[in-house]
Amino acid sequence: VQLVESGGGMVQPGGSLRLSCTASGFSFSVNAMMWVRQAPGKEPEWVATINTAQRTWYPDSVKGRFTISRDNAKNMLYLQIDSLIPEDTARYYCTTPDPLGTLPPARKYWGQGTQVTVSS
């Protein structure tokens, strides 16, 4: 399994970013996928899930601002982040679900991450 995230950067509050994740080495289209984030000194936080039927879930902390999507033909996962706030500053990781159902999944299922920094 290989997951490679991209698209992070430094943006001003109120801005938007679209994160991408390139998946390989497994049957992407038949797996649910997730995004998690981790800020320095904080525990990892689950932020989005999409299943194989394109159904999505979000925690209340990001609902309405984050949109997860997938393109099975390209083995790509996306996270659109709008109305960014400083509290969104973190490293963002795409991940397959943890077989044990742990949320967020264990780190071994994550990609290498992409940094998002929200600052004026």
Short mmCIF file of N, CA and C in Angstrom, two decimals:
data_model
loop_
_atom_site.label_atom_id
_atom_site.label_comp_id
_atom_site.label_asym_id
_atom_site.label_seq_id
_atom_site.Cartn_x
_atom_site.Cartn_y
_atom_site.Cartn_z
N VAL A 1 0.85 -1.19 0.00
CA VAL A 1 0.00 0.00 0.00
C VAL A 1 0.88 1.24 0.00
N GLN A 2 0.60 2.13 -0.93
CA GLN A 2 1.31 3.40 -0.94
C GLN A 2 0.31 4.53 -1.10
N LEU A 3 0.43 5.50 -0.22
CA LEU A 3 -0.44 6.68 -0.23
C LEU A 3 0.45 7.91 -0.24
N VAL A 4 0.29 8.77 -1.24
CA VAL A 4 1.13 9.96 -1.38
C VAL A 4 0.24 11.19 -1.45
N GLU A 5 0.34 12.02 -0.43
CA GLU A 5 -0.47 13.22 -0.35
C GLU A 5 0.26 14.41 -0.97
N SER A 6 -0.53 15.36 -1.44
CA SER A 6 0.02 16.60 -1.99
C SER A 6 -1.03 17.69 -1.90
N GLY A 7 -0.61 18.92 -2.17
CA GLY A 7 -1.56 20.02 -2.23
C GLY A 7 -1.57 20.93 -1.03
N GLY A 8 -0.81 20.61 -0.01
CA GLY A 8 -0.77 21.47 1.16
C GLY A 8 -0.03 22.76 0.88
N GLY A 9 -0.04 23.64 1.86
CA GLY A 9 0.66 24.91 1.71
C GLY A 9 0.27 25.87 2.81
N MET A 10 0.73 27.11 2.66
CA MET A 10 0.38 28.15 3.61
C MET A 10 -0.68 29.04 2.98
N VAL A 11 -1.78 29.23 3.69
CA VAL A 11 -2.87 30.05 3.19
C VAL A 11 -3.35 30.99 4.29
N GLN A 12 -3.99 32.06 3.88
CA GLN A 12 -4.57 33.00 4.84
C GLN A 12 -5.91 32.48 5.34
N PRO A 13 -6.31 32.90 6.52
CA PRO A 13 -7.65 32.53 7.01
C PRO A 13 -8.72 32.91 5.99
N GLY A 14 -9.67 32.02 5.82
CA GLY A 14 -10.72 32.24 4.84
C GLY A 14 -10.43 31.65 3.49
N GLY A 15 -9.21 31.24 3.28
CA GLY A 15 -8.82 30.67 1.99
C GLY A 15 -9.24 29.22 1.85
N SER A 16 -8.85 28.63 0.72
CA SER A 16 -9.20 27.25 0.41
C SER A 16 -7.98 26.48 -0.07
N LEU A 17 -8.03 25.19 0.11
CA LEU A 17 -7.03 24.29 -0.43
C LEU A 17 -7.70 23.01 -0.87
N ARG A 18 -7.10 22.36 -1.86
CA ARG A 18 -7.55 21.03 -2.27
C ARG A 18 -6.38 20.08 -2.12
N LEU A 19 -6.51 19.17 -1.20
CA LEU A 19 -5.49 18.15 -0.98
C LEU A 19 -5.79 16.95 -1.87
N SER A 20 -4.73 16.30 -2.32
CA SER A 20 -4.86 15.11 -3.16
C SER A 20 -4.08 13.96 -2.54
N CYS A 21 -4.52 12.77 -2.82
CA CYS A 21 -3.83 11.56 -2.36
C CYS A 21 -3.82 10.56 -3.51
N THR A 22 -2.63 10.16 -3.91
CA THR A 22 -2.47 9.14 -4.95
C THR A 22 -2.28 7.80 -4.28
N ALA A 23 -3.15 6.86 -4.60
CA ALA A 23 -3.14 5.54 -3.98
C ALA A 23 -2.64 4.50 -4.95
N SER A 24 -1.87 3.55 -4.44
CA SER A 24 -1.39 2.45 -5.27
C SER A 24 -1.10 1.25 -4.39
N GLY A 25 -1.02 0.08 -5.03
CA GLY A 25 -0.65 -1.12 -4.30
C GLY A 25 -1.80 -1.86 -3.65
N PHE A 26 -3.01 -1.40 -3.89
CA PHE A 26 -4.18 -2.10 -3.35
C PHE A 26 -5.38 -1.74 -4.20
N SER A 27 -6.48 -2.42 -3.95
CA SER A 27 -7.70 -2.19 -4.73
C SER A 27 -8.43 -0.97 -4.19
N PHE A 28 -8.04 0.18 -4.68
CA PHE A 28 -8.56 1.45 -4.16
C PHE A 28 -10.07 1.52 -4.24
N SER A 29 -10.63 1.11 -5.37
CA SER A 29 -12.07 1.32 -5.60
C SER A 29 -12.96 0.53 -4.66
N VAL A 30 -12.46 -0.50 -4.04
CA VAL A 30 -13.29 -1.33 -3.16
C VAL A 30 -13.02 -1.05 -1.69
N ASN A 31 -12.30 0.02 -1.42
CA ASN A 31 -11.99 0.39 -0.04
C ASN A 31 -12.55 1.75 0.32
N ALA A 32 -13.12 1.85 1.52
CA ALA A 32 -13.38 3.17 2.06
C ALA A 32 -12.04 3.87 2.29
N MET A 33 -12.08 5.19 2.30
CA MET A 33 -10.87 5.97 2.53
C MET A 33 -11.17 7.11 3.50
N MET A 34 -10.13 7.57 4.13
CA MET A 34 -10.29 8.61 5.15
C MET A 34 -9.19 9.66 5.04
N TRP A 35 -9.44 10.79 5.65
CA TRP A 35 -8.42 11.80 5.92
C TRP A 35 -8.35 11.99 7.44
N VAL A 36 -7.15 12.08 7.93
CA VAL A 36 -6.91 12.45 9.32
C VAL A 36 -5.91 13.60 9.32
N ARG A 37 -5.82 14.30 10.45
CA ARG A 37 -4.85 15.37 10.58
C ARG A 37 -4.23 15.33 11.97
N GLN A 38 -3.05 15.87 12.07
CA GLN A 38 -2.39 15.96 13.35
C GLN A 38 -1.63 17.25 13.45
N ALA A 39 -1.99 18.03 14.46
CA ALA A 39 -1.28 19.28 14.75
C ALA A 39 -0.16 18.98 15.74
N PRO A 40 0.89 19.81 15.74
CA PRO A 40 2.00 19.58 16.67
C PRO A 40 1.51 19.52 18.11
N GLY A 41 1.92 18.49 18.81
CA GLY A 41 1.59 18.37 20.22
C GLY A 41 0.18 17.90 20.50
N LYS A 42 -0.56 17.55 19.44
CA LYS A 42 -1.95 17.12 19.63
C LYS A 42 -2.15 15.70 19.11
N GLU A 43 -3.23 15.09 19.58
CA GLU A 43 -3.58 13.76 19.10
C GLU A 43 -4.10 13.82 17.67
N PRO A 44 -3.94 12.74 16.90
CA PRO A 44 -4.52 12.72 15.56
C PRO A 44 -6.03 12.88 15.62
N GLU A 45 -6.57 13.51 14.59
CA GLU A 45 -8.00 13.78 14.53
C GLU A 45 -8.53 13.30 13.18
N TRP A 46 -9.55 12.46 13.21
CA TRP A 46 -10.24 12.05 11.99
C TRP A 46 -11.04 13.23 11.46
N VAL A 47 -10.98 13.47 10.12
CA VAL A 47 -11.71 14.61 9.57
C VAL A 47 -12.67 14.24 8.43
N ALA A 48 -12.52 13.08 7.83
CA ALA A 48 -13.45 12.74 6.75
C ALA A 48 -13.32 11.27 6.36
N THR A 49 -14.44 10.71 5.94
CA THR A 49 -14.51 9.35 5.41
C THR A 49 -15.38 9.33 4.17
N ILE A 50 -14.98 8.53 3.19
CA ILE A 50 -15.82 8.29 2.03
C ILE A 50 -15.84 6.79 1.78
N ASN A 51 -17.03 6.23 1.58
CA ASN A 51 -17.08 4.80 1.32
C ASN A 51 -17.13 4.52 -0.18
N THR A 52 -17.28 3.25 -0.53
CA THR A 52 -17.23 2.90 -1.94
C THR A 52 -18.45 3.38 -2.71
N ALA A 53 -19.52 3.71 -1.99
CA ALA A 53 -20.73 4.24 -2.63
C ALA A 53 -20.75 5.76 -2.65
N GLN A 54 -19.61 6.38 -2.35
CA GLN A 54 -19.45 7.83 -2.34
C GLN A 54 -20.19 8.50 -1.18
N ARG A 55 -20.61 7.73 -0.20
CA ARG A 55 -21.22 8.33 0.99
C ARG A 55 -20.11 8.89 1.87
N THR A 56 -20.38 10.04 2.49
CA THR A 56 -19.35 10.73 3.25
C THR A 56 -19.78 11.00 4.69
N TRP A 57 -18.78 11.12 5.56
CA TRP A 57 -19.00 11.44 6.97
C TRP A 57 -17.93 12.41 7.42
N TYR A 58 -18.31 13.30 8.33
CA TYR A 58 -17.39 14.29 8.88
C TYR A 58 -17.69 14.50 10.36
N PRO A 59 -16.68 14.86 11.15
CA PRO A 59 -16.98 15.29 12.52
C PRO A 59 -17.58 16.69 12.47
N ASP A 60 -18.27 17.05 13.52
CA ASP A 60 -18.92 18.36 13.57
C ASP A 60 -17.91 19.50 13.42
N SER A 61 -16.67 19.26 13.85
CA SER A 61 -15.66 20.33 13.84
C SER A 61 -15.32 20.81 12.43
N VAL A 62 -15.57 20.00 11.41
CA VAL A 62 -15.22 20.41 10.04
C VAL A 62 -16.41 20.35 9.09
N LYS A 63 -17.54 19.87 9.54
CA LYS A 63 -18.71 19.71 8.67
C LYS A 63 -19.10 21.05 8.07
N GLY A 64 -19.33 21.04 6.77
CA GLY A 64 -19.69 22.26 6.05
C GLY A 64 -18.50 22.98 5.44
N ARG A 65 -17.30 22.65 5.89
CA ARG A 65 -16.10 23.29 5.33
C ARG A 65 -15.21 22.30 4.59
N PHE A 66 -15.28 21.03 4.97
CA PHE A 66 -14.45 20.00 4.36
C PHE A 66 -15.33 19.14 3.44
N THR A 67 -14.78 18.78 2.29
CA THR A 67 -15.47 17.89 1.36
C THR A 67 -14.50 16.83 0.86
N ILE A 68 -14.80 15.59 1.15
CA ILE A 68 -13.98 14.49 0.68
C ILE A 68 -14.60 13.94 -0.60
N SER A 69 -13.75 13.55 -1.53
CA SER A 69 -14.23 12.96 -2.78
C SER A 69 -13.17 11.98 -3.29
N ARG A 70 -13.57 11.20 -4.29
CA ARG A 70 -12.65 10.21 -4.83
C ARG A 70 -12.89 10.03 -6.32
N ASP A 71 -11.83 9.65 -7.01
CA ASP A 71 -11.92 9.31 -8.44
C ASP A 71 -11.33 7.91 -8.57
N ASN A 72 -12.18 6.92 -8.61
CA ASN A 72 -11.71 5.55 -8.64
C ASN A 72 -10.95 5.23 -9.93
N ALA A 73 -11.29 5.89 -11.02
CA ALA A 73 -10.60 5.63 -12.28
C ALA A 73 -9.14 6.05 -12.22
N LYS A 74 -8.85 7.04 -11.37
CA LYS A 74 -7.48 7.56 -11.25
C LYS A 74 -6.81 7.13 -9.94
N ASN A 75 -7.52 6.36 -9.11
CA ASN A 75 -6.99 5.98 -7.79
C ASN A 75 -6.60 7.21 -6.98
N MET A 76 -7.48 8.20 -6.99
CA MET A 76 -7.21 9.46 -6.31
C MET A 76 -8.26 9.75 -5.25
N LEU A 77 -7.79 10.30 -4.14
CA LEU A 77 -8.63 10.77 -3.06
C LEU A 77 -8.37 12.26 -2.89
N TYR A 78 -9.42 13.01 -2.58
CA TYR A 78 -9.30 14.46 -2.45
C TYR A 78 -9.92 14.95 -1.16
N LEU A 79 -9.44 16.10 -0.70
CA LEU A 79 -10.07 16.80 0.41
C LEU A 79 -10.08 18.28 0.08
N GLN A 80 -11.26 18.81 -0.16
CA GLN A 80 -11.44 20.24 -0.38
C GLN A 80 -11.67 20.89 0.97
N ILE A 81 -10.86 21.87 1.29
CA ILE A 81 -11.00 22.58 2.57
C ILE A 81 -11.30 24.04 2.27
N ASP A 82 -12.43 24.50 2.69
CA ASP A 82 -12.85 25.89 2.49
C ASP A 82 -12.92 26.62 3.82
N SER A 83 -12.96 27.94 3.73
CA SER A 83 -13.07 28.78 4.93
C SER A 83 -12.06 28.37 5.99
N LEU A 84 -10.82 28.26 5.57
CA LEU A 84 -9.77 27.79 6.48
C LEU A 84 -9.63 28.72 7.68
N ILE A 85 -9.39 28.12 8.84
CA ILE A 85 -9.15 28.85 10.07
C ILE A 85 -7.82 28.40 10.65
N PRO A 86 -7.21 29.20 11.51
CA PRO A 86 -5.90 28.82 12.06
C PRO A 86 -5.90 27.44 12.73
N GLU A 87 -7.04 27.06 13.30
CA GLU A 87 -7.13 25.76 13.97
C GLU A 87 -7.04 24.58 12.99
N ASP A 88 -7.12 24.85 11.70
CA ASP A 88 -6.95 23.80 10.69
C ASP A 88 -5.48 23.50 10.42
N THR A 89 -4.59 24.29 10.99
CA THR A 89 -3.16 24.06 10.80
C THR A 89 -2.77 22.70 11.35
N ALA A 90 -2.25 21.85 10.46
CA ALA A 90 -1.90 20.48 10.84
C ALA A 90 -1.26 19.80 9.63
N ARG A 91 -0.75 18.62 9.87
CA ARG A 91 -0.33 17.77 8.77
C ARG A 91 -1.50 16.84 8.45
N TYR A 92 -1.85 16.77 7.20
CA TYR A 92 -3.01 16.01 6.76
C TYR A 92 -2.57 14.73 6.06
N TYR A 93 -3.21 13.64 6.43
CA TYR A 93 -2.85 12.32 5.94
C TYR A 93 -4.07 11.62 5.34
N CYS A 94 -3.89 10.95 4.21
CA CYS A 94 -4.93 10.05 3.76
C CYS A 94 -4.61 8.66 4.30
N THR A 95 -5.63 7.88 4.49
CA THR A 95 -5.46 6.60 5.14
C THR A 95 -6.55 5.63 4.74
N THR A 96 -6.21 4.36 4.74
CA THR A 96 -7.22 3.33 4.65
C THR A 96 -7.80 3.10 6.05
N PRO A 97 -8.97 2.54 6.13
CA PRO A 97 -9.54 2.28 7.46
C PRO A 97 -8.69 1.26 8.22
N ASP A 98 -8.71 1.38 9.52
CA ASP A 98 -8.05 0.41 10.38
C ASP A 98 -8.91 -0.86 10.42
N PRO A 99 -8.33 -2.02 10.14
CA PRO A 99 -9.13 -3.25 10.19
C PRO A 99 -9.79 -3.51 11.54
N LEU A 100 -9.21 -2.91 12.60
CA LEU A 100 -9.80 -3.06 13.93
C LEU A 100 -10.92 -2.06 14.17
N GLY A 101 -11.15 -1.17 13.22
CA GLY A 101 -12.21 -0.18 13.37
C GLY A 101 -11.81 1.02 14.20
N THR A 102 -10.55 1.12 14.56
CA THR A 102 -10.07 2.25 15.36
C THR A 102 -10.22 3.54 14.56
N LEU A 103 -10.64 4.58 15.23
CA LEU A 103 -10.80 5.89 14.60
C LEU A 103 -10.13 6.94 15.46
N PRO A 104 -9.13 7.66 14.95
CA PRO A 104 -8.58 7.49 13.62
C PRO A 104 -7.79 6.18 13.49
N PRO A 105 -7.55 5.76 12.27
CA PRO A 105 -6.78 4.53 12.08
C PRO A 105 -5.37 4.65 12.64
N ALA A 106 -4.76 3.53 12.92
CA ALA A 106 -3.38 3.53 13.39
C ALA A 106 -2.46 4.16 12.34
N ARG A 107 -1.40 4.75 12.80
CA ARG A 107 -0.49 5.52 11.94
C ARG A 107 0.08 4.69 10.80
N LYS A 108 0.21 3.40 11.00
CA LYS A 108 0.82 2.55 9.97
C LYS A 108 0.00 2.51 8.69
N TYR A 109 -1.24 2.96 8.75
CA TYR A 109 -2.09 2.98 7.56
C TYR A 109 -2.06 4.31 6.83
N TRP A 110 -1.36 5.29 7.37
CA TRP A 110 -1.34 6.64 6.80
C TRP A 110 -0.31 6.77 5.70
N GLY A 111 -0.48 7.79 4.84
CA GLY A 111 0.57 8.22 3.95
C GLY A 111 1.58 9.07 4.70
N GLN A 112 2.41 9.80 3.93
CA GLN A 112 3.46 10.60 4.59
C GLN A 112 2.96 11.99 4.98
N GLY A 113 1.81 12.36 4.43
CA GLY A 113 1.19 13.61 4.84
C GLY A 113 1.57 14.82 4.01
N THR A 114 0.74 15.86 4.13
CA THR A 114 1.02 17.15 3.51
C THR A 114 0.64 18.23 4.52
N GLN A 115 1.50 19.24 4.64
CA GLN A 115 1.34 20.26 5.68
C GLN A 115 0.40 21.36 5.22
N VAL A 116 -0.54 21.71 6.07
CA VAL A 116 -1.42 22.85 5.86
C VAL A 116 -1.18 23.84 6.98
N THR A 117 -0.85 25.06 6.63
CA THR A 117 -0.63 26.12 7.60
C THR A 117 -1.54 27.29 7.27
N VAL A 118 -2.33 27.68 8.24
CA VAL A 118 -3.27 28.79 8.05
C VAL A 118 -2.81 29.94 8.93
N SER A 119 -2.38 31.00 8.29
CA SER A 119 -1.83 32.13 9.02
C SER A 119 -1.94 33.39 8.19
N SER A 120 -2.17 34.49 8.89
CA SER A 120 -2.21 35.79 8.20
C SER A 120 -0.84 36.45 8.23
#
